[in-house]
Every structure is written in C-alpha cells, then in structure tokens.
PDB file of C-alpha atoms in Angstrom:
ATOM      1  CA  UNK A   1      -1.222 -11.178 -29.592  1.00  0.00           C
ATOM      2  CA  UNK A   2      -2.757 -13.130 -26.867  1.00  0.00           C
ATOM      3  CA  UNK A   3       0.203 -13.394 -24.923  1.00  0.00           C
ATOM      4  CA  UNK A   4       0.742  -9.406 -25.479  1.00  0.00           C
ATOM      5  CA  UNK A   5      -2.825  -9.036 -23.711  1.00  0.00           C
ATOM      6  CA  UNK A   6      -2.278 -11.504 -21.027  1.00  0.00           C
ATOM      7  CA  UNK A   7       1.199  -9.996 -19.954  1.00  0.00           C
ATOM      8  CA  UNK A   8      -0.829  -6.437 -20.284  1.00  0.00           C
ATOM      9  CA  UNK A   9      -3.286  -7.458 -18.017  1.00  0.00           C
ATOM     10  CA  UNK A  10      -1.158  -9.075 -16.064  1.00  0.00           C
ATOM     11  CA  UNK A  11       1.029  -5.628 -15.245  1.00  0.00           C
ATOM     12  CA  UNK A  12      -1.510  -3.283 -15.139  1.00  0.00           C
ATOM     13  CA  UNK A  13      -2.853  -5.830 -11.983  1.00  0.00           C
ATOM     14  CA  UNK A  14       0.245  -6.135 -10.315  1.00  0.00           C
ATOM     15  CA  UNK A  15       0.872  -2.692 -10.592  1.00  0.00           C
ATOM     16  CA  UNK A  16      -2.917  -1.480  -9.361  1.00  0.00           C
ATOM     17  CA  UNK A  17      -1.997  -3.372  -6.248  1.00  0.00           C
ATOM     18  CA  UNK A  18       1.500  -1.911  -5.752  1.00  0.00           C
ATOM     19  CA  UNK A  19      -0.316   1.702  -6.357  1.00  0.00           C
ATOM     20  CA  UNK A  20      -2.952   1.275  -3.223  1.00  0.00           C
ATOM     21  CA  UNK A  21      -0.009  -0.073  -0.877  1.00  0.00           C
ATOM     22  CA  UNK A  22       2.061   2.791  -1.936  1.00  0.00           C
ATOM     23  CA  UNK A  23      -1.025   5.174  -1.317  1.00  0.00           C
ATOM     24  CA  UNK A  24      -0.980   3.870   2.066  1.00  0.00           C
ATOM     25  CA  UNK A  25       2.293   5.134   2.690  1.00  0.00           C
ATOM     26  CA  UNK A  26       2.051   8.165   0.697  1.00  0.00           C
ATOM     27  CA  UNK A  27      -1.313   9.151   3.035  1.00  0.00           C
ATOM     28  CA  UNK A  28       0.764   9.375   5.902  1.00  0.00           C
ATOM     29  CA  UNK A  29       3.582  10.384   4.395  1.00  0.00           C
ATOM     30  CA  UNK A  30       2.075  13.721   3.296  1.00  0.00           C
ATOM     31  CA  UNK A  31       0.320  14.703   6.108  1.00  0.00           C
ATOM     32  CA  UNK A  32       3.012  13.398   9.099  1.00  0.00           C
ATOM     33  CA  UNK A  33       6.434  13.140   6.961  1.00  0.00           C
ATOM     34  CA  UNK A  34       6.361   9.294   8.212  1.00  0.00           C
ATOM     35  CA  UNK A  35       7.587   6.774   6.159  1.00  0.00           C
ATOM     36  CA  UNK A  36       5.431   4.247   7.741  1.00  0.00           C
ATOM     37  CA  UNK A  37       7.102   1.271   7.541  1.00  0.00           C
ATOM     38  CA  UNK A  38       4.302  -0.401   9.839  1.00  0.00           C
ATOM     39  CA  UNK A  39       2.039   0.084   7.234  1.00  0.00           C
ATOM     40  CA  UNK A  40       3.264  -3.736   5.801  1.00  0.00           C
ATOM     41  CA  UNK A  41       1.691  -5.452   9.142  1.00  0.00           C
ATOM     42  CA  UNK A  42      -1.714  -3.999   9.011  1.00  0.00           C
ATOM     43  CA  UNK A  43      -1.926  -6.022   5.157  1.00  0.00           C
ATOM     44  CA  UNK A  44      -0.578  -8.851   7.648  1.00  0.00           C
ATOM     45  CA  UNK A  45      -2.902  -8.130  10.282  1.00  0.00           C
ATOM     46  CA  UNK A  46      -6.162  -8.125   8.002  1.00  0.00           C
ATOM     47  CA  UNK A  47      -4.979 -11.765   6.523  1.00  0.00           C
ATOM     48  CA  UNK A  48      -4.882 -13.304   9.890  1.00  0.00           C
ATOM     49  CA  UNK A  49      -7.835 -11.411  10.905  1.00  0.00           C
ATOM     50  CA  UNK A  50      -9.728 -13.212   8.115  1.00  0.00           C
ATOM     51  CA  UNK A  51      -8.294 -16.580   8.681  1.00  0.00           C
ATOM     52  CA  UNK A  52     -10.017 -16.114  12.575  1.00  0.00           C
ATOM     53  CA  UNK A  53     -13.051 -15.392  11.004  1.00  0.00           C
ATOM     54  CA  UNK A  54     -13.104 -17.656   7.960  1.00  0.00           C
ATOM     55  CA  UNK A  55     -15.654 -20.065   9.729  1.00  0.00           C
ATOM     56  CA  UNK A  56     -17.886 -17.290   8.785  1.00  0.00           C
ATOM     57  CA  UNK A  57     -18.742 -16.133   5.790  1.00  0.00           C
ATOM     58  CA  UNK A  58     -16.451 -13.659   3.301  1.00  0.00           C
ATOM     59  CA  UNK A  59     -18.378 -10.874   4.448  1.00  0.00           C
ATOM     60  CA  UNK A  60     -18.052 -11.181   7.981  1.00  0.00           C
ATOM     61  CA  UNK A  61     -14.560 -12.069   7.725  1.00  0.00           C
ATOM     62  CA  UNK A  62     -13.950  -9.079   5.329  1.00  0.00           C
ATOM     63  CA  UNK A  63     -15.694  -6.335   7.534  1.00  0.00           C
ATOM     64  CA  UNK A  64     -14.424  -7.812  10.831  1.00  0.00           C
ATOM     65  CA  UNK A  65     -11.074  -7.603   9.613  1.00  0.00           C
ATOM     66  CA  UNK A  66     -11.184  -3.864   8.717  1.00  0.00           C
ATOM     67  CA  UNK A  67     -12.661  -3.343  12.056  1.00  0.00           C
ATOM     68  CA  UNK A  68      -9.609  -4.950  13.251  1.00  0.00           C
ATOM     69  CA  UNK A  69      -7.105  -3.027  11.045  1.00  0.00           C
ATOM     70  CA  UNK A  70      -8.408   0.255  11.366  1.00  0.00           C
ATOM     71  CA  UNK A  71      -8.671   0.308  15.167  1.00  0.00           C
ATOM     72  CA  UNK A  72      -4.825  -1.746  15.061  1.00  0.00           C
ATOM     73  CA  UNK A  73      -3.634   1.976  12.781  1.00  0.00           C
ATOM     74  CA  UNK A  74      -5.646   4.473  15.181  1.00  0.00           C
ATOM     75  CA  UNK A  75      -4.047   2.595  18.532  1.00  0.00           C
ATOM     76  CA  UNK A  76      -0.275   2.817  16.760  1.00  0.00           C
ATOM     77  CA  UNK A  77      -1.169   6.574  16.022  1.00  0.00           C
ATOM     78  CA  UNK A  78      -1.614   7.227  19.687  1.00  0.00           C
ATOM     79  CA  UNK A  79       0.711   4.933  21.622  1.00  0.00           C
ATOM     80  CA  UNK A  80       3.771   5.087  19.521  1.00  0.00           C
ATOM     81  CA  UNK A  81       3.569   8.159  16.801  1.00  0.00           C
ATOM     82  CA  UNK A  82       1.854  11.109  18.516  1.00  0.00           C
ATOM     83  CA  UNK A  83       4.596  11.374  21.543  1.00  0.00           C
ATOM     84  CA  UNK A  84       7.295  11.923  18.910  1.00  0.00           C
ATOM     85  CA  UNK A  85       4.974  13.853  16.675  1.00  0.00           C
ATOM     86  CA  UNK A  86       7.455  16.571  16.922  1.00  0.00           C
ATOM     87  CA  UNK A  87      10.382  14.617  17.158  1.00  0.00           C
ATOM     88  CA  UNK A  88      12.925  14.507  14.018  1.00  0.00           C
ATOM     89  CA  UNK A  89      12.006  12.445  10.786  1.00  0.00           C
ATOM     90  CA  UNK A  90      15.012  10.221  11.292  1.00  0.00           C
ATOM     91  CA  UNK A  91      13.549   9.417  15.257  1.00  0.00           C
ATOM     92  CA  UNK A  92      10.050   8.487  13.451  1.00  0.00           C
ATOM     93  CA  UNK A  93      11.426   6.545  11.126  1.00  0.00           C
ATOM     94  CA  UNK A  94      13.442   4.379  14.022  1.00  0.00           C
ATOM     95  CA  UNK A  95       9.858   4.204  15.711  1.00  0.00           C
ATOM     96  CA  UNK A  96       8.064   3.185  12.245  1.00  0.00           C
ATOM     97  CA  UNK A  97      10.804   0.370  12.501  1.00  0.00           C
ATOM     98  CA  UNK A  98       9.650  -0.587  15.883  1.00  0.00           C
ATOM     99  CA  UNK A  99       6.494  -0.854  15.986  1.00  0.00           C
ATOM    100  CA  UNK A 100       6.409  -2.826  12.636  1.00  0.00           C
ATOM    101  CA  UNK A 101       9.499  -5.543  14.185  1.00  0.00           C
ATOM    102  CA  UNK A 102       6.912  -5.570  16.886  1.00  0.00           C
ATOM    103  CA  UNK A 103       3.911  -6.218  15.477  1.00  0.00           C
ATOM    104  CA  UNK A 104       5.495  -9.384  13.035  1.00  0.00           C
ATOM    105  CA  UNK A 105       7.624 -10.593  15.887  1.00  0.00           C
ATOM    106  CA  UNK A 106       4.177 -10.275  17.951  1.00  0.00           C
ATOM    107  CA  UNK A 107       1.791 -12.026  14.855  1.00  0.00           C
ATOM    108  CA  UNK A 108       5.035 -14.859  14.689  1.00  0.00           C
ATOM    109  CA  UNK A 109       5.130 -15.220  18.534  1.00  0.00           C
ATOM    110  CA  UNK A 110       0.871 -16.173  18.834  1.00  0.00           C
ATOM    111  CA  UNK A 111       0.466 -18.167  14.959  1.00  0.00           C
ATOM    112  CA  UNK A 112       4.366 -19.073  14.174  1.00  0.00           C
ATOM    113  CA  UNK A 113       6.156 -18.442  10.951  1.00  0.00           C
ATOM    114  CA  UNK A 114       4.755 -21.635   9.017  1.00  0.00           C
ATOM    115  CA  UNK A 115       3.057 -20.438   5.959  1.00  0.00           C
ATOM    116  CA  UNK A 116      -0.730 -20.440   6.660  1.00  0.00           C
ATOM    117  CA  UNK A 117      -3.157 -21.365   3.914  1.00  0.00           C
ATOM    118  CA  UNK A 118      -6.129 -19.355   3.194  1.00  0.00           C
ATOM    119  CA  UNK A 119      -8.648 -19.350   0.152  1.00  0.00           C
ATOM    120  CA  UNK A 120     -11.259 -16.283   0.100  1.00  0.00           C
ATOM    121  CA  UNK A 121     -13.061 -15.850  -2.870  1.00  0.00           C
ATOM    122  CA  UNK A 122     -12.447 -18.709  -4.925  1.00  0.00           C
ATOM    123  CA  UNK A 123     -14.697 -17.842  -7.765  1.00  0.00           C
ATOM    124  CA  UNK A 124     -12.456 -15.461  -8.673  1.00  0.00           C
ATOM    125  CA  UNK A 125      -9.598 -18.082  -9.988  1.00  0.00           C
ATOM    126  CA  UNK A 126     -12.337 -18.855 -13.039  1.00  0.00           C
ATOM    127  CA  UNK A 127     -10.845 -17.646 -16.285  1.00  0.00           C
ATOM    128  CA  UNK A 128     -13.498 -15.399 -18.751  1.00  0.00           C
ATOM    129  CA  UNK A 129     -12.835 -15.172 -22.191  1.00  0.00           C
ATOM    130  CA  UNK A 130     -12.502 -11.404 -23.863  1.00  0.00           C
ATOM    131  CA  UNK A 131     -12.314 -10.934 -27.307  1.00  0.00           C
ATOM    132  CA  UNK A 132     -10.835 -14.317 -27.369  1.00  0.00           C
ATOM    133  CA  UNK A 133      -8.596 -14.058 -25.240  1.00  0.00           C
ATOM    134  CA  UNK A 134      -8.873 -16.072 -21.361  1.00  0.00           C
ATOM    135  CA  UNK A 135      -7.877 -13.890 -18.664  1.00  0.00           C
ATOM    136  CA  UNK A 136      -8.379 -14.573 -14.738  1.00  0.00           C
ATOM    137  CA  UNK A 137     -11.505 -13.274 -13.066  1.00  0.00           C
ATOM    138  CA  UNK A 138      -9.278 -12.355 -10.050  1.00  0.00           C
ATOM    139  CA  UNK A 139      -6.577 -10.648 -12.093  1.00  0.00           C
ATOM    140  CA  UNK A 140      -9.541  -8.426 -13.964  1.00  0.00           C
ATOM    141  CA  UNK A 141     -11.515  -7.881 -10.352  1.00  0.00           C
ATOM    142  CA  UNK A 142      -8.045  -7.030  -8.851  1.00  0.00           C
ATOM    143  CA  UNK A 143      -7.779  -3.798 -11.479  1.00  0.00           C
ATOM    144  CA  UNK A 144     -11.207  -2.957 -11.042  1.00  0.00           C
ATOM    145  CA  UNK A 145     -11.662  -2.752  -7.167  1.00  0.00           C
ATOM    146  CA  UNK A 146      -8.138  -0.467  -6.995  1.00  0.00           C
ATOM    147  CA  UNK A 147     -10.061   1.801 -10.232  1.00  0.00           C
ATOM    148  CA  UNK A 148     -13.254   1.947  -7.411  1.00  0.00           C
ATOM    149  CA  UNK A 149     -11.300   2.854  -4.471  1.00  0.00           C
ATOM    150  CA  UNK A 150      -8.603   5.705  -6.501  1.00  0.00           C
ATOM    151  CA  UNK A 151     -11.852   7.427  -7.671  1.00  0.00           C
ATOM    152  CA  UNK A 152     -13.676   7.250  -4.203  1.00  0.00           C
ATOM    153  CA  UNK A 153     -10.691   8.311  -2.666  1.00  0.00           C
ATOM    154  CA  UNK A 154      -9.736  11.176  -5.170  1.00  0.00           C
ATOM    155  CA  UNK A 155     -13.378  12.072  -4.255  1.00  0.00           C
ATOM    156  CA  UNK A 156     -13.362  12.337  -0.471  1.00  0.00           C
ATOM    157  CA  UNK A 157      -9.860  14.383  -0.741  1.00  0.00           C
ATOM    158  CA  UNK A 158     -11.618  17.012  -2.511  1.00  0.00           C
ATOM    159  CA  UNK A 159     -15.363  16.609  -1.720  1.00  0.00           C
ATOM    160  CA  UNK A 160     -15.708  16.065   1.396  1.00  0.00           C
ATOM    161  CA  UNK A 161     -14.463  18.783   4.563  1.00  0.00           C
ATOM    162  CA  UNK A 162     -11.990  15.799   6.111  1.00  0.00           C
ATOM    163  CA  UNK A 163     -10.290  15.442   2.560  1.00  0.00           C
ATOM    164  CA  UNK A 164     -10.062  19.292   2.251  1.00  0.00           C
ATOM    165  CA  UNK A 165      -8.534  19.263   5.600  1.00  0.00           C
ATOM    166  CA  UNK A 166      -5.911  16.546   5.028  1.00  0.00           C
ATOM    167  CA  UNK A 167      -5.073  18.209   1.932  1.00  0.00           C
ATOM    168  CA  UNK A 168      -4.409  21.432   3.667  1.00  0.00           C
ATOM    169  CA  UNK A 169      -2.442  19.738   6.248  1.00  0.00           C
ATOM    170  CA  UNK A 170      -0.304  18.003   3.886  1.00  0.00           C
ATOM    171  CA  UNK A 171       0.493  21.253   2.046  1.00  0.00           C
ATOM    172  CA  UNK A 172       1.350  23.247   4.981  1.00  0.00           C
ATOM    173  CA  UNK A 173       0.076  21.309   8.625  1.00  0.00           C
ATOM    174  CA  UNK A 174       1.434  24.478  10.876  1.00  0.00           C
ATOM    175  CA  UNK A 175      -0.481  27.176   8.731  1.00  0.00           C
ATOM    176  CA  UNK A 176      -3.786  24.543   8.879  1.00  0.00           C
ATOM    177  CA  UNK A 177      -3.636  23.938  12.544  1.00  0.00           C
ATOM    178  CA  UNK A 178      -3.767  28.042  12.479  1.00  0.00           C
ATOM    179  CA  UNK A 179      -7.012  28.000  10.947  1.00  0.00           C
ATOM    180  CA  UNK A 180      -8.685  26.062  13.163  1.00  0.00           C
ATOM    181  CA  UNK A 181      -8.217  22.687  11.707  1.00  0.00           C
ATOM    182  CA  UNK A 182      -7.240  20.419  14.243  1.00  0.00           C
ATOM    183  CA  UNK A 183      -4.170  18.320  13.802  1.00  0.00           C
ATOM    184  CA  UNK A 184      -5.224  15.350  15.985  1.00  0.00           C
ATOM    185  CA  UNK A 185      -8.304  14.633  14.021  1.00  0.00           C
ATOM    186  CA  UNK A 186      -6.525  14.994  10.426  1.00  0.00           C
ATOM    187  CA  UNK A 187      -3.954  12.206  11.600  1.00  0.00           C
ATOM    188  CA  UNK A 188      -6.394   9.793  12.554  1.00  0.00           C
ATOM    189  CA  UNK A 189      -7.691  10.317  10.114  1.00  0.00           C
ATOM    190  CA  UNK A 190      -5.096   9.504   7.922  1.00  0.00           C
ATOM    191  CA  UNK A 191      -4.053   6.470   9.527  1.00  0.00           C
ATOM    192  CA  UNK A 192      -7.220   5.451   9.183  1.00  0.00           C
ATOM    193  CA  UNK A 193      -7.761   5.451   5.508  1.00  0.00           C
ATOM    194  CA  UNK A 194      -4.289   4.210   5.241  1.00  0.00           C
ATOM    195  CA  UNK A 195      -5.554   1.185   7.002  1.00  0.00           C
ATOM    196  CA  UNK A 196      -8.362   0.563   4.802  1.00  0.00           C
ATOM    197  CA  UNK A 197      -6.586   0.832   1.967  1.00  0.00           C
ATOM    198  CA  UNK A 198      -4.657  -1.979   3.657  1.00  0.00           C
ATOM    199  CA  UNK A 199      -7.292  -4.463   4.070  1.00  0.00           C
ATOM    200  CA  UNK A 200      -8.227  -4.062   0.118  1.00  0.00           C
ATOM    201  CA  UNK A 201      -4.353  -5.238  -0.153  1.00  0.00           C
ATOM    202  CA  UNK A 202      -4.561  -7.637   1.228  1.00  0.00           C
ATOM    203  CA  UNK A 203      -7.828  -9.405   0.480  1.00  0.00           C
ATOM    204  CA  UNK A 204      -6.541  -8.949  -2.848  1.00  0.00           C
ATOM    205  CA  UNK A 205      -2.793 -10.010  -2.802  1.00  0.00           C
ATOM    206  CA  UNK A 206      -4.175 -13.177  -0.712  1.00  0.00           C
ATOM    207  CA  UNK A 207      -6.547 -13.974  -2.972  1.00  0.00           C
ATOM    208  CA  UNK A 208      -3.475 -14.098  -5.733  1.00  0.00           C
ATOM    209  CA  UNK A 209      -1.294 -16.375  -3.077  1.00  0.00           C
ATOM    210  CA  UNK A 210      -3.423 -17.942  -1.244  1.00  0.00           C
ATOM    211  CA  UNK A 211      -1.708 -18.095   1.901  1.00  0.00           C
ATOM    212  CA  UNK A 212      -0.002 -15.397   5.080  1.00  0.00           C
ATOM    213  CA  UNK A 213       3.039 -15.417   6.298  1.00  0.00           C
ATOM    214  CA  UNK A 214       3.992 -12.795   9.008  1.00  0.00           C
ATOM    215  CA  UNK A 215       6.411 -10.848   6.736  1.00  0.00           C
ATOM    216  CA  UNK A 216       4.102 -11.090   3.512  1.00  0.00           C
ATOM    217  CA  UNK A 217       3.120  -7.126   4.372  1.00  0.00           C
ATOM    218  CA  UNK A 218       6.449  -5.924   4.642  1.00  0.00           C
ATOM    219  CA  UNK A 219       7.380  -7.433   1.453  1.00  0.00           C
ATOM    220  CA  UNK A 220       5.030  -5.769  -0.261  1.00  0.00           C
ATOM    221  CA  UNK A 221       5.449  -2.415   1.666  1.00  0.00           C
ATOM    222  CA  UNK A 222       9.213  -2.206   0.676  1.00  0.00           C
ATOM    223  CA  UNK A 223       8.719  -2.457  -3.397  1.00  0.00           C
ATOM    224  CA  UNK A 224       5.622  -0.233  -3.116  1.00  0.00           C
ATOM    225  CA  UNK A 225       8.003   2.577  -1.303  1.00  0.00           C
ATOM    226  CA  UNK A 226      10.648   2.183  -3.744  1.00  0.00           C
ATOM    227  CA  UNK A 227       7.432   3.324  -6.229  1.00  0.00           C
ATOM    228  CA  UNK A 228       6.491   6.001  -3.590  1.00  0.00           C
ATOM    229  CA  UNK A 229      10.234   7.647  -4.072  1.00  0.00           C
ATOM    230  CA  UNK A 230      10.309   7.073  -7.514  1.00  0.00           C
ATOM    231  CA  UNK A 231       6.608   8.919  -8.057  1.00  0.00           C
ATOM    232  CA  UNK A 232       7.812  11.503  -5.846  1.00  0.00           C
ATOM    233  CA  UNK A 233       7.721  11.469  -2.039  1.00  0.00           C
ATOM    234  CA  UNK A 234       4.897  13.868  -0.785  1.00  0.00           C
ATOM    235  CA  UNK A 235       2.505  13.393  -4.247  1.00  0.00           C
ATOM    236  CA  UNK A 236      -0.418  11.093  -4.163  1.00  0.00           C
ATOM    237  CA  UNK A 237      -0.314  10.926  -7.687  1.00  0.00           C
ATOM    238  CA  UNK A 238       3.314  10.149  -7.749  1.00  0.00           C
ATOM    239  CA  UNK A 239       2.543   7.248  -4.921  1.00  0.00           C
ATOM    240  CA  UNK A 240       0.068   5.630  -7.018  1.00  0.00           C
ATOM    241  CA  UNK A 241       2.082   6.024 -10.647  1.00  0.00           C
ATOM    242  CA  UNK A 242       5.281   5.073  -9.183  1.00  0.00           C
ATOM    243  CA  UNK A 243       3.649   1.377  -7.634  1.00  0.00           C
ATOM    244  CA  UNK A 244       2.458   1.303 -10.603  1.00  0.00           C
ATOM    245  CA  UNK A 245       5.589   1.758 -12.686  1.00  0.00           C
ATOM    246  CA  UNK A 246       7.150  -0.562 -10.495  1.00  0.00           C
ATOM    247  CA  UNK A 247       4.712  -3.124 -10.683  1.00  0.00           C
ATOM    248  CA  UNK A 248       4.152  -3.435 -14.158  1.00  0.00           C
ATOM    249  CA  UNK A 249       7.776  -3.135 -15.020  1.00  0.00           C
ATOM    250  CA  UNK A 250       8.192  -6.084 -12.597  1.00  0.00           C
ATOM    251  CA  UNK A 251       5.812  -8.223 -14.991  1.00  0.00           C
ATOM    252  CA  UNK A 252       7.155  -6.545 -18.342  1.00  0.00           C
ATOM    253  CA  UNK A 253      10.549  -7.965 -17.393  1.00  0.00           C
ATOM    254  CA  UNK A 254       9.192 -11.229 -16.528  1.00  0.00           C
ATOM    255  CA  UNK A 255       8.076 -11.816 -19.829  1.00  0.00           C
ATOM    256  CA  UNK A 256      10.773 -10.670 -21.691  1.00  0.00           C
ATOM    257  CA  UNK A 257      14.060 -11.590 -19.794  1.00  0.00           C
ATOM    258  CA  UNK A 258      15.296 -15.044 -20.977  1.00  0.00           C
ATOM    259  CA  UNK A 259      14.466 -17.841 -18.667  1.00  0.00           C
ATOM    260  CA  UNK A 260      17.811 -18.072 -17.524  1.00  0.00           C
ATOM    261  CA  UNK A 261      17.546 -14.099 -16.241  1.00  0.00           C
ATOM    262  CA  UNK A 262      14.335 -13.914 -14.712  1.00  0.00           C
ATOM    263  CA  UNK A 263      15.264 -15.272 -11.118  1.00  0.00           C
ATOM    264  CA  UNK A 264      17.463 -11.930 -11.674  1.00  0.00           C
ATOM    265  CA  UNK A 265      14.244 -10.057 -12.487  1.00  0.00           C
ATOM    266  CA  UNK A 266      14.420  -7.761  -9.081  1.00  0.00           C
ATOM    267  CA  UNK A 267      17.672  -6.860 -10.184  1.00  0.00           C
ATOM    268  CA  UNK A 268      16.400  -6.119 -13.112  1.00  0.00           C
ATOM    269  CA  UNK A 269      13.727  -3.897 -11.491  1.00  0.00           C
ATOM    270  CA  UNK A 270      15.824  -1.853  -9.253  1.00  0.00           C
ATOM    271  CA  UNK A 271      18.086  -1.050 -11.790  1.00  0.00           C
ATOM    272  CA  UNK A 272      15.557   0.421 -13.586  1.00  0.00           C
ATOM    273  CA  UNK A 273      14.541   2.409 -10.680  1.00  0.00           C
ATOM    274  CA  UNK A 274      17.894   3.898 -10.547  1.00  0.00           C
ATOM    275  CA  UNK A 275      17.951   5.044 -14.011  1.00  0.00           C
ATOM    276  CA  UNK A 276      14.714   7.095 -13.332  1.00  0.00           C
ATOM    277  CA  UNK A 277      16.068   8.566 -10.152  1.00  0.00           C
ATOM    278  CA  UNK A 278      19.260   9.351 -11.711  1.00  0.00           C
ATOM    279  CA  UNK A 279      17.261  11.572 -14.648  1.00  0.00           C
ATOM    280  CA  UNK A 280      14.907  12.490 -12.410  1.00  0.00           C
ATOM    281  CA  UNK A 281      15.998  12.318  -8.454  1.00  0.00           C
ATOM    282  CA  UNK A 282      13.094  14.264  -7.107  1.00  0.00           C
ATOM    283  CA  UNK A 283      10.717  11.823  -8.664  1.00  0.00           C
ATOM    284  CA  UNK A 284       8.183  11.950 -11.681  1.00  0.00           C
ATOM    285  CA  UNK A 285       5.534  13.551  -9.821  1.00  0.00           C
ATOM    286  CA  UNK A 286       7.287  15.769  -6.746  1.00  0.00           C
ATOM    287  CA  UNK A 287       4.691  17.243  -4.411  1.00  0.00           C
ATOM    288  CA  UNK A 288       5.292  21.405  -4.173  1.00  0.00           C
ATOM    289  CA  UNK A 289       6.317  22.769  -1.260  1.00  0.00           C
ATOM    290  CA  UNK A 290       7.284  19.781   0.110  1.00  0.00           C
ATOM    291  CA  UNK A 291       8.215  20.621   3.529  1.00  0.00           C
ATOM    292  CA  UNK A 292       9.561  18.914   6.966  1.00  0.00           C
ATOM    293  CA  UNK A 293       6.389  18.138   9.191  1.00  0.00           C
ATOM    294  CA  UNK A 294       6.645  20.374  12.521  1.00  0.00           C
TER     295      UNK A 294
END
C-alpha cells in the first residue's frame, strides 16, 4: 500500500511537469501552428540564468531569470518567427529547429557541455509523512505549483480580454485579426506565457536533478510533444492530459517492468503511445476546427 501511494505520487508529479512543458508548446501551437521546438532552451536558459544569479538569494535568482526568459521568447518572436509568419508550417518548423540548435550550440559555446551543478530550494528534498506514508516535499510542491498555475492560467484565457483574444485567435486568427484584434500583440503574447510557463519547468525539474546541461530542455520538450500529439494537437486540454499520460505512464512502467526491462522503459512508453494513436490518431482531446495558421 505504501509503495502503491509513493509510485502514485510519484506519476501524478512527473506527469504535472510534462503537462506545463507541453502547455508551452501547445500555447503557441494554437495560436501560430508552430511546433516550437525552441521552447526546450528557454527551460535551459532559466537554469543558467539562476546559476548567474545564485549568489543571490532564490528570489532574485527566480524573478531575474523570468525576466531573462521572457524577454529571450519575445526577441525569438520578432527576429526569427514573425518574417516567416506567413510562410508554410513545414518552413517554421525548419526555423523552430534553428533557432533552438542555436541557442544550445550558443549556451554550450559561453558555459561548455560539462554538467553544471545547481541546488535551489533545498528544503524541499525533506520527506513529510501522510497518513503514514513519507513522501518528498519537492515531489508534493512539484504537483501543487503546476495545480496553481493550470487554474491561473485557465483563468486569464477566459477572464481576462488578452485570454479572450488568444482564444479567438487560436480558433480562427484571420476572422480575429478582422475584428480588430491585433495579431502582433496576441503572439507576444503567447510567447510570452509560454516562457513563463518555462521558468516554472525548470525551477522545478532542477530542483528534482539538481544540475543543467545545455540539452536538458530539449529533452524534456521532445517527450512532452509526443503528449501534445497524443492529447490532440491544437487542444490545451489535450496538451496538458497527454504530458500527463505520458508522464505518469513513464513512472507506472517503472515500477512494474522487471528490473531487467526497465532500462527498456522508453520503449516501453512509446509503444504505448502508438497504441493510442493507432485507436485514436487525431488524439484524445482534438481541438475543432483545427485549421492551418495564415
């Protein structure tokens, strides 16, 4: 029973933190039709942001960092997606390539590829006991900050005028920039939250590891968008319940594959992954109406 809670706990974490990196993608994704594969190096960018500052306090380092990321997203937006903006999705996606090979090869070029140790919030590796059972603080915080941020961000996409507008530009972004809502602003927008939902990433995931490497970003940004096709390109909810599914099925098989198996776990994994596209190829959750962005 304790182990059942444990490995529970366990998934649901993993998973949480798949879900916000594949509502990263999923952001842009719906409003732009970008698969932004770039996404990956602003998680880098916000660990090494935090190593510069961690002479300072958490805070500083945390907030300085998001500065960082978020102003890293809005200059990639203008230098390297909004020339092609109406270019084909297959020429975006070649430029979503680029930039991110740029930005690690960049990050590698200044710190090096040596793995880089980093320890921010260490009060969260403490273990609490619930109901008997001893779970990690970090683990527990990890599930609750990602529950914070997928309310607050459900809220501002249907509160708030910029989350009505993104919505309407993801459903149909010719017919909104008809109405007066202006394209532009909706993107930056978007690549914007996108970023901050980046830095949570990756204070979390690094606060797991404990260390940055210049590919750690695109690791994660590759099995969070095999969850963002499986949930259904296009569909926030999909994004999040497909990083979720992925993650947790990633720990699930952990625990029950025999030792001997579970260096195979990925395989595992994606096999799974292909047994839900195959019954279901346009994902669980498939956005209506998806359309090509113009």
């Amino acid at each position: 029973m304790i182990n059942l809670v444990q490995n529970v706990v366990d998934g649901i974490s993993v998973g949480s933190l798949y879900a916000l990196t594949a509502l990263g993608i999923g952001l842009i994704f719906g409003v732009m039709r970008l698969i932004n594969v770039a996404h990956g190096e602003l998680i880098t960018a916000m660990g090494y942001t935090m190593l510069l500052f961690a002479s300072q306090s958490v805070v500083v380092a945390m907030i300085g960092g998001m500065i960082a990321v978020v102003l890293l997203a809005l200059v990639t937006e203008r230098v390297a997606f909004r020339p092609l903006r109406s270019a084909d999705p297959a020429t975006l996606l070649v430029a979503s390539f680029a930039v991110s090979f740029f930005l690690q090869k960049s990050i590698a070029l200044v710190i090096g590829y040596r793995p880089k140790g980093i320890n921010i919030l260490p009060s969260l590796g403490q273990q609490v006991v619930v109901f008997g059972v001893r779970l990690q603080l970090l683990k527990m915080a990890t599930i609750a900050v990602v529950a914070v941020m997928l309310i607050l961000l459900t809220w501002f996409l249907k509160r708030t005028r910029f989350g009505l507008e993104m919505r309407a530009a993801a459903e149909n972004f010719r017919m909104a920039q008809l109405l007066g809502i202006r394209g532009n602003r909706v993107i930056a927008m978007a690549f914007a939250l996108s970023a901050i939902l980046a830095a949570a990433v990756a204070v979390l995931f690094i606060s797991q590891s404990g260390f940055l490497t210049p590919r750690m970003g695109l690791q994660l940004v590759v099995i969070a968008f095999v969850g963002t096709v499986i949930g259904g390109l296009g569909s926030l909810v999909g994004a999040a319940a497909g990083g979720f599914f992925v993650g947790a099925t990633t720990v699930f098989l952990q625990a029950v594959l025999p030792p001997d198996l579970r260096q195979l776990r990925e395989a595992f994994v994606y096999l799974v992954v292909i047994l839900v596209l195959l019954l279901r190829p346009q994902g669980l959750f498939p956005a209506s109406g998806l359309k090509e962005r113009v």
